[in-house]
Amino acid sequence: MLSLQVFQRLLADYSVDTNRERDLRTGFSIPFRLTLGGMAQFVMKPMWGINYVTHEKFSLPQLDAHIDMKGDTLTIGRYFTEMLDPSMNWDDVERMVAEWGGPFCLKGVISVEDAKKAAEIGCQGIVLSNHGGRQLDGSRSGFDQLEEIVQAVGDKVDVMVDGGFQRGTHVLKALALGAKAVGLGRAYLYALAAAGQPGIERMLTQMTAEINRDMRLMGVTRVYDLTPDMLRSR
């Protein structure tokens, strides 16, 4: 269903900035601000400190025209907070779909009703997501909603999903329920933080090996052979 055209994606699962309690507790900020905790981490992990002073300084080129990167440590946080528009509604999304004029994906869908509305206004794809589960404590995950939404709109839009997928078996379960694609966030970010590009390459190699091996164990040779009856709820 999806073509190789530019695919516009609108993020709808992040309309309000969150509390970020861990960042508040640790004093994390951008630009970096040295704290006692940070100094202790540098002592325990000296390569972090060496890399920090010897590598290119942190920057967000896409934001340079909008914020002062040399300003105080709250500048970027304020930017992201002010950038979000909690008043955005379906009329806004429909107008963006029309103005874009090409394949359009709405990310952050979590209910059947919203999935149906996205299909109705012309979205070619949707990504089921609760923004990693840190936006609203206790909300259902994209995987929890996947089967029901695929049954409701899977013949109208490409249904994709993300949120907590870190193993090959996780990916296969989502594909078996009808997902056209599975997004990986923490899987590559953890690898990137631990070992840079080699870490990501190793993660992708392991993920590919897991998927291939587990498909063989399931007795299937193609992704299209994965079906919901291969799964059982515990």
mmCIF file of C-alpha atoms in Angstrom:
data_model
loop_
_atom_site.group_PDB
_atom_site.id
_atom_site.type_symbol
_atom_site.label_atom_id
_atom_site.label_comp_id
_atom_site.label_asym_id
_atom_site.label_seq_id
_atom_site.Cartn_x
_atom_site.Cartn_y
_atom_site.Cartn_z
ATOM 1 C CA MET A 1 0.000 0.000 0.000
ATOM 2 C CA LEU A 2 2.849 2.402 0.823
ATOM 3 C CA SER A 3 4.906 3.702 -2.077
ATOM 4 C CA LEU A 4 8.493 4.918 -2.113
ATOM 5 C CA GLN A 5 7.370 8.531 -2.074
ATOM 6 C CA VAL A 6 8.212 11.006 0.662
ATOM 7 C CA PHE A 7 6.060 10.059 3.618
ATOM 8 C CA GLN A 8 4.930 12.878 5.870
ATOM 9 C CA ARG A 9 4.507 11.891 9.511
ATOM 10 C CA LEU A 10 2.600 13.855 12.109
ATOM 11 C CA LEU A 11 3.313 13.091 15.757
ATOM 12 C CA ALA A 12 0.112 13.122 17.765
ATOM 13 C CA ASP A 13 1.133 11.250 20.914
ATOM 14 C CA TYR A 14 3.192 14.139 22.289
ATOM 15 C CA SER A 15 0.875 17.137 22.454
ATOM 16 C CA VAL A 16 1.743 18.101 26.032
ATOM 17 C CA ASP A 17 5.190 18.164 27.608
ATOM 18 C CA THR A 18 5.601 15.677 30.433
ATOM 19 C CA ASN A 19 6.918 15.930 33.965
ATOM 20 C CA ARG A 20 10.214 14.098 33.238
ATOM 21 C CA GLU A 21 10.738 13.276 36.910
ATOM 22 C CA ARG A 22 14.012 11.426 36.310
ATOM 23 C CA ASP A 23 15.496 14.420 34.485
ATOM 24 C CA LEU A 24 14.421 16.716 37.289
ATOM 25 C CA ARG A 25 15.912 14.360 39.857
ATOM 26 C CA THR A 26 19.262 13.973 38.091
ATOM 27 C CA GLY A 27 19.530 17.592 36.987
ATOM 28 C CA PHE A 28 19.738 16.649 33.308
ATOM 29 C CA SER A 29 19.670 19.665 31.036
ATOM 30 C CA ILE A 30 20.529 20.762 27.519
ATOM 31 C CA PRO A 31 23.016 22.374 27.044
ATOM 32 C CA PHE A 32 24.946 20.159 29.473
ATOM 33 C CA ARG A 33 25.371 21.487 33.018
ATOM 34 C CA LEU A 34 27.935 19.852 35.260
ATOM 35 C CA THR A 35 26.559 18.669 38.605
ATOM 36 C CA LEU A 36 28.051 16.645 41.458
ATOM 37 C CA GLY A 37 26.268 13.567 40.127
ATOM 38 C CA GLY A 38 27.634 14.205 36.661
ATOM 39 C CA MET A 39 31.154 14.627 38.003
ATOM 40 C CA ALA A 40 30.862 11.288 39.804
ATOM 41 C CA GLN A 41 29.758 9.640 36.554
ATOM 42 C CA PHE A 42 32.748 11.100 34.727
ATOM 43 C CA VAL A 43 35.073 9.697 37.400
ATOM 44 C CA MET A 44 33.533 6.227 37.092
ATOM 45 C CA LYS A 45 33.394 6.385 33.278
ATOM 46 C CA PRO A 46 36.430 8.447 32.231
ATOM 47 C CA MET A 47 35.913 7.797 28.509
ATOM 48 C CA TRP A 48 32.677 9.792 28.693
ATOM 49 C CA GLY A 49 34.618 12.829 29.852
ATOM 50 C CA ILE A 50 37.351 12.314 27.282
ATOM 51 C CA ASN A 51 34.815 12.011 24.478
ATOM 52 C CA TYR A 52 32.989 15.098 25.692
ATOM 53 C CA VAL A 53 36.054 17.340 25.487
ATOM 54 C CA THR A 54 37.599 15.810 22.356
ATOM 55 C CA HIS A 55 34.552 15.371 20.113
ATOM 56 C CA GLU A 56 32.326 17.874 18.351
ATOM 57 C CA LYS A 57 30.155 19.871 20.701
ATOM 58 C CA PHE A 58 26.522 18.890 21.028
ATOM 59 C CA SER A 59 24.160 20.810 18.769
ATOM 60 C CA LEU A 60 20.667 20.624 17.319
ATOM 61 C CA PRO A 61 21.055 22.123 13.816
ATOM 62 C CA GLN A 62 17.332 21.982 13.121
ATOM 63 C CA LEU A 63 16.733 24.298 16.082
ATOM 64 C CA ASP A 64 19.580 26.774 15.587
ATOM 65 C CA ALA A 65 17.304 29.229 13.788
ATOM 66 C CA HIS A 66 14.781 29.168 16.635
ATOM 67 C CA ILE A 67 16.739 29.080 19.885
ATOM 68 C CA ASP A 68 19.971 30.337 21.365
ATOM 69 C CA MET A 69 22.143 27.289 21.990
ATOM 70 C CA LYS A 70 24.466 29.439 24.104
ATOM 71 C CA GLY A 71 21.646 30.478 26.373
ATOM 72 C CA ASP A 72 20.609 29.083 29.736
ATOM 73 C CA THR A 73 19.940 25.392 30.260
ATOM 74 C CA LEU A 74 16.173 25.849 30.138
ATOM 75 C CA THR A 75 16.091 27.347 26.658
ATOM 76 C CA ILE A 76 15.576 24.101 24.765
ATOM 77 C CA GLY A 77 13.103 22.775 27.323
ATOM 78 C CA ARG A 78 11.049 25.940 26.970
ATOM 79 C CA TYR A 79 11.250 25.684 23.197
ATOM 80 C CA PHE A 80 9.838 22.163 23.141
ATOM 81 C CA THR A 81 7.103 23.108 25.594
ATOM 82 C CA GLU A 82 6.078 26.159 23.578
ATOM 83 C CA MET A 83 6.363 24.255 20.297
ATOM 84 C CA LEU A 84 3.635 21.789 21.303
ATOM 85 C CA ASP A 85 0.070 22.704 20.419
ATOM 86 C CA PRO A 86 -2.491 20.995 22.680
ATOM 87 C CA SER A 87 -5.308 22.651 20.723
ATOM 88 C CA MET A 88 -4.606 20.671 17.534
ATOM 89 C CA ASN A 89 -7.723 18.837 16.357
ATOM 90 C CA TRP A 90 -8.916 16.619 13.509
ATOM 91 C CA ASP A 91 -9.697 19.604 11.286
ATOM 92 C CA ASP A 92 -6.034 20.636 11.530
ATOM 93 C CA VAL A 93 -4.859 17.152 10.622
ATOM 94 C CA GLU A 94 -7.259 16.925 7.683
ATOM 95 C CA ARG A 95 -5.990 20.259 6.368
ATOM 96 C CA MET A 96 -2.377 19.057 6.630
ATOM 97 C CA VAL A 97 -3.220 15.856 4.779
ATOM 98 C CA ALA A 98 -4.762 17.891 1.954
ATOM 99 C CA GLU A 99 -1.927 20.404 1.799
ATOM 100 C CA TRP A 100 0.755 17.720 1.798
ATOM 101 C CA GLY A 101 -0.806 15.977 -1.171
ATOM 102 C CA GLY A 102 1.128 12.740 -0.709
ATOM 103 C CA PRO A 103 1.322 9.726 1.595
ATOM 104 C CA PHE A 104 0.567 10.892 5.127
ATOM 105 C CA CYS A 105 1.089 8.977 8.369
ATOM 106 C CA LEU A 106 -0.444 9.852 11.728
ATOM 107 C CA LYS A 107 1.601 8.639 14.700
ATOM 108 C CA GLY A 108 0.191 8.359 18.177
ATOM 109 C CA VAL A 109 -3.088 6.602 17.422
ATOM 110 C CA ILE A 110 -4.192 4.321 20.240
ATOM 111 C CA SER A 111 -7.959 3.862 19.864
ATOM 112 C CA VAL A 112 -10.144 2.259 17.208
ATOM 113 C CA GLU A 113 -12.176 5.449 16.894
ATOM 114 C CA ASP A 114 -9.090 7.531 16.130
ATOM 115 C CA ALA A 115 -7.846 4.917 13.664
ATOM 116 C CA LYS A 116 -11.148 5.084 11.796
ATOM 117 C CA LYS A 117 -11.035 8.882 11.773
ATOM 118 C CA ALA A 118 -7.481 8.863 10.404
ATOM 119 C CA ALA A 119 -8.577 6.613 7.550
ATOM 120 C CA GLU A 120 -11.622 8.786 6.928
ATOM 121 C CA ILE A 121 -9.605 11.990 6.469
ATOM 122 C CA GLY A 122 -7.154 10.391 4.048
ATOM 123 C CA CYS A 123 -4.181 9.130 6.058
ATOM 124 C CA GLN A 124 -2.423 6.282 4.247
ATOM 125 C CA GLY A 125 -0.739 5.031 7.398
ATOM 126 C CA ILE A 126 -1.007 5.166 11.182
ATOM 127 C CA VAL A 127 1.466 4.299 13.904
ATOM 128 C CA LEU A 128 -0.006 2.918 17.098
ATOM 129 C CA SER A 129 1.988 4.475 19.917
ATOM 130 C CA ASN A 130 1.681 5.791 23.449
ATOM 131 C CA HIS A 131 5.039 7.564 23.176
ATOM 132 C CA GLY A 132 7.001 4.864 24.927
ATOM 133 C CA GLY A 133 4.543 4.683 27.800
ATOM 134 C CA ARG A 134 5.964 7.728 29.579
ATOM 135 C CA GLN A 135 3.294 10.250 28.601
ATOM 136 C CA LEU A 136 0.284 8.904 30.489
ATOM 137 C CA ASP A 137 0.931 6.364 33.209
ATOM 138 C CA GLY A 138 -1.323 3.325 32.836
ATOM 139 C CA SER A 139 -2.319 3.844 29.208
ATOM 140 C CA ARG A 140 -2.577 0.801 26.945
ATOM 141 C CA SER A 141 0.308 0.087 24.619
ATOM 142 C CA GLY A 142 0.149 0.082 20.842
ATOM 143 C CA PHE A 143 0.530 -3.688 20.883
ATOM 144 C CA ASP A 144 -2.482 -4.030 23.202
ATOM 145 C CA GLN A 145 -4.606 -2.218 20.625
ATOM 146 C CA LEU A 146 -3.020 -3.674 17.503
ATOM 147 C CA GLU A 147 -5.290 -6.603 16.677
ATOM 148 C CA GLU A 148 -8.516 -4.654 17.207
ATOM 149 C CA ILE A 149 -7.363 -1.734 15.087
ATOM 150 C CA VAL A 150 -6.063 -3.961 12.277
ATOM 151 C CA GLN A 151 -9.458 -5.646 12.137
ATOM 152 C CA ALA A 152 -11.178 -2.258 12.000
ATOM 153 C CA VAL A 153 -9.053 -0.379 9.431
ATOM 154 C CA GLY A 154 -6.330 -2.733 8.216
ATOM 155 C CA ASP A 155 -7.883 -2.850 4.749
ATOM 156 C CA LYS A 156 -7.878 0.973 4.494
ATOM 157 C CA VAL A 157 -4.553 2.105 5.962
ATOM 158 C CA ASP A 158 -1.158 0.619 6.731
ATOM 159 C CA VAL A 159 -1.089 -0.046 10.460
ATOM 160 C CA MET A 160 2.328 0.241 12.111
ATOM 161 C CA VAL A 161 3.251 0.070 15.779
ATOM 162 C CA ASP A 162 6.015 1.005 18.194
ATOM 163 C CA GLY A 163 6.659 0.983 21.918
ATOM 164 C CA GLY A 164 8.886 -1.433 23.832
ATOM 165 C CA PHE A 165 9.936 -3.682 20.949
ATOM 166 C CA GLN A 166 13.445 -4.927 21.738
ATOM 167 C CA ARG A 167 13.583 -8.565 20.594
ATOM 168 C CA GLY A 168 12.971 -10.430 17.367
ATOM 169 C CA THR A 169 10.073 -12.286 18.972
ATOM 170 C CA HIS A 170 8.461 -8.947 19.842
ATOM 171 C CA VAL A 171 8.568 -7.928 16.191
ATOM 172 C CA LEU A 172 7.167 -11.269 15.006
ATOM 173 C CA LYS A 173 4.226 -11.045 17.397
ATOM 174 C CA ALA A 174 3.263 -7.639 16.023
ATOM 175 C CA LEU A 175 3.640 -8.761 12.417
ATOM 176 C CA ALA A 176 1.520 -11.828 13.171
ATOM 177 C CA LEU A 177 -1.273 -9.559 14.401
ATOM 178 C CA GLY A 178 -1.216 -7.603 11.162
ATOM 179 C CA ALA A 179 1.277 -4.766 11.651
ATOM 180 C CA LYS A 180 2.903 -3.662 8.399
ATOM 181 C CA ALA A 181 5.991 -2.377 10.233
ATOM 182 C CA VAL A 182 7.405 -2.184 13.749
ATOM 183 C CA GLY A 183 9.298 0.824 15.101
ATOM 184 C CA LEU A 184 12.358 0.420 17.331
ATOM 185 C CA GLY A 185 13.365 3.200 19.703
ATOM 186 C CA ARG A 186 15.098 2.035 22.865
ATOM 187 C CA ALA A 187 16.611 -0.906 21.005
ATOM 188 C CA TYR A 188 18.899 1.310 18.938
ATOM 189 C CA LEU A 189 19.264 4.157 21.442
ATOM 190 C CA TYR A 190 20.656 1.845 24.128
ATOM 191 C CA ALA A 191 23.063 0.360 21.593
ATOM 192 C CA LEU A 192 24.076 3.829 20.411
ATOM 193 C CA ALA A 193 24.707 5.028 23.964
ATOM 194 C CA ALA A 194 26.740 1.931 24.801
ATOM 195 C CA ALA A 195 28.936 1.599 21.714
ATOM 196 C CA GLY A 196 28.095 4.172 19.060
ATOM 197 C CA GLN A 197 27.699 3.003 15.459
ATOM 198 C CA PRO A 198 29.231 -0.452 16.139
ATOM 199 C CA GLY A 199 26.636 -0.917 18.865
ATOM 200 C CA ILE A 200 23.784 -0.179 16.467
ATOM 201 C CA GLU A 201 25.273 -2.476 13.846
ATOM 202 C CA ARG A 202 25.505 -5.276 16.389
ATOM 203 C CA MET A 203 21.927 -4.658 17.536
ATOM 204 C CA LEU A 204 20.645 -4.864 13.960
ATOM 205 C CA THR A 205 22.663 -8.033 13.325
ATOM 206 C CA GLN A 206 21.248 -9.661 16.450
ATOM 207 C CA MET A 207 17.713 -8.523 15.647
ATOM 208 C CA THR A 208 17.941 -9.924 12.116
ATOM 209 C CA ALA A 209 19.354 -13.214 13.397
ATOM 210 C CA GLU A 210 16.579 -13.524 15.991
ATOM 211 C CA ILE A 211 13.842 -12.875 13.459
ATOM 212 C CA ASN A 212 15.274 -15.380 10.973
ATOM 213 C CA ARG A 213 15.847 -18.045 13.607
ATOM 214 C CA ASP A 214 12.464 -17.633 15.265
ATOM 215 C CA MET A 215 10.625 -17.727 11.936
ATOM 216 C CA ARG A 216 12.336 -21.048 11.213
ATOM 217 C CA LEU A 217 11.301 -22.337 14.621
ATOM 218 C CA MET A 218 7.726 -21.281 13.856
ATOM 219 C CA GLY A 219 7.857 -23.081 10.507
ATOM 220 C CA VAL A 220 7.388 -20.024 8.288
ATOM 221 C CA THR A 221 9.592 -18.724 5.494
ATOM 222 C CA ARG A 222 7.880 -15.404 4.749
ATOM 223 C CA VAL A 223 6.572 -12.583 6.899
ATOM 224 C CA TYR A 224 3.245 -12.912 5.097
ATOM 225 C CA ASP A 225 2.923 -16.427 6.525
ATOM 226 C CA LEU A 226 2.638 -15.038 10.068
ATOM 227 C CA THR A 227 -0.967 -15.135 11.273
ATOM 228 C CA PRO A 228 -2.812 -14.273 14.491
ATOM 229 C CA ASP A 229 -3.602 -17.942 15.210
ATOM 230 C CA MET A 230 0.105 -18.456 15.915
ATOM 231 C CA LEU A 231 -0.290 -16.450 19.130
ATOM 232 C CA ARG A 232 -1.956 -17.408 22.387
ATOM 233 C CA SER A 233 -2.858 -15.130 25.282
ATOM 234 C CA ARG A 234 -1.656 -16.302 28.680
#
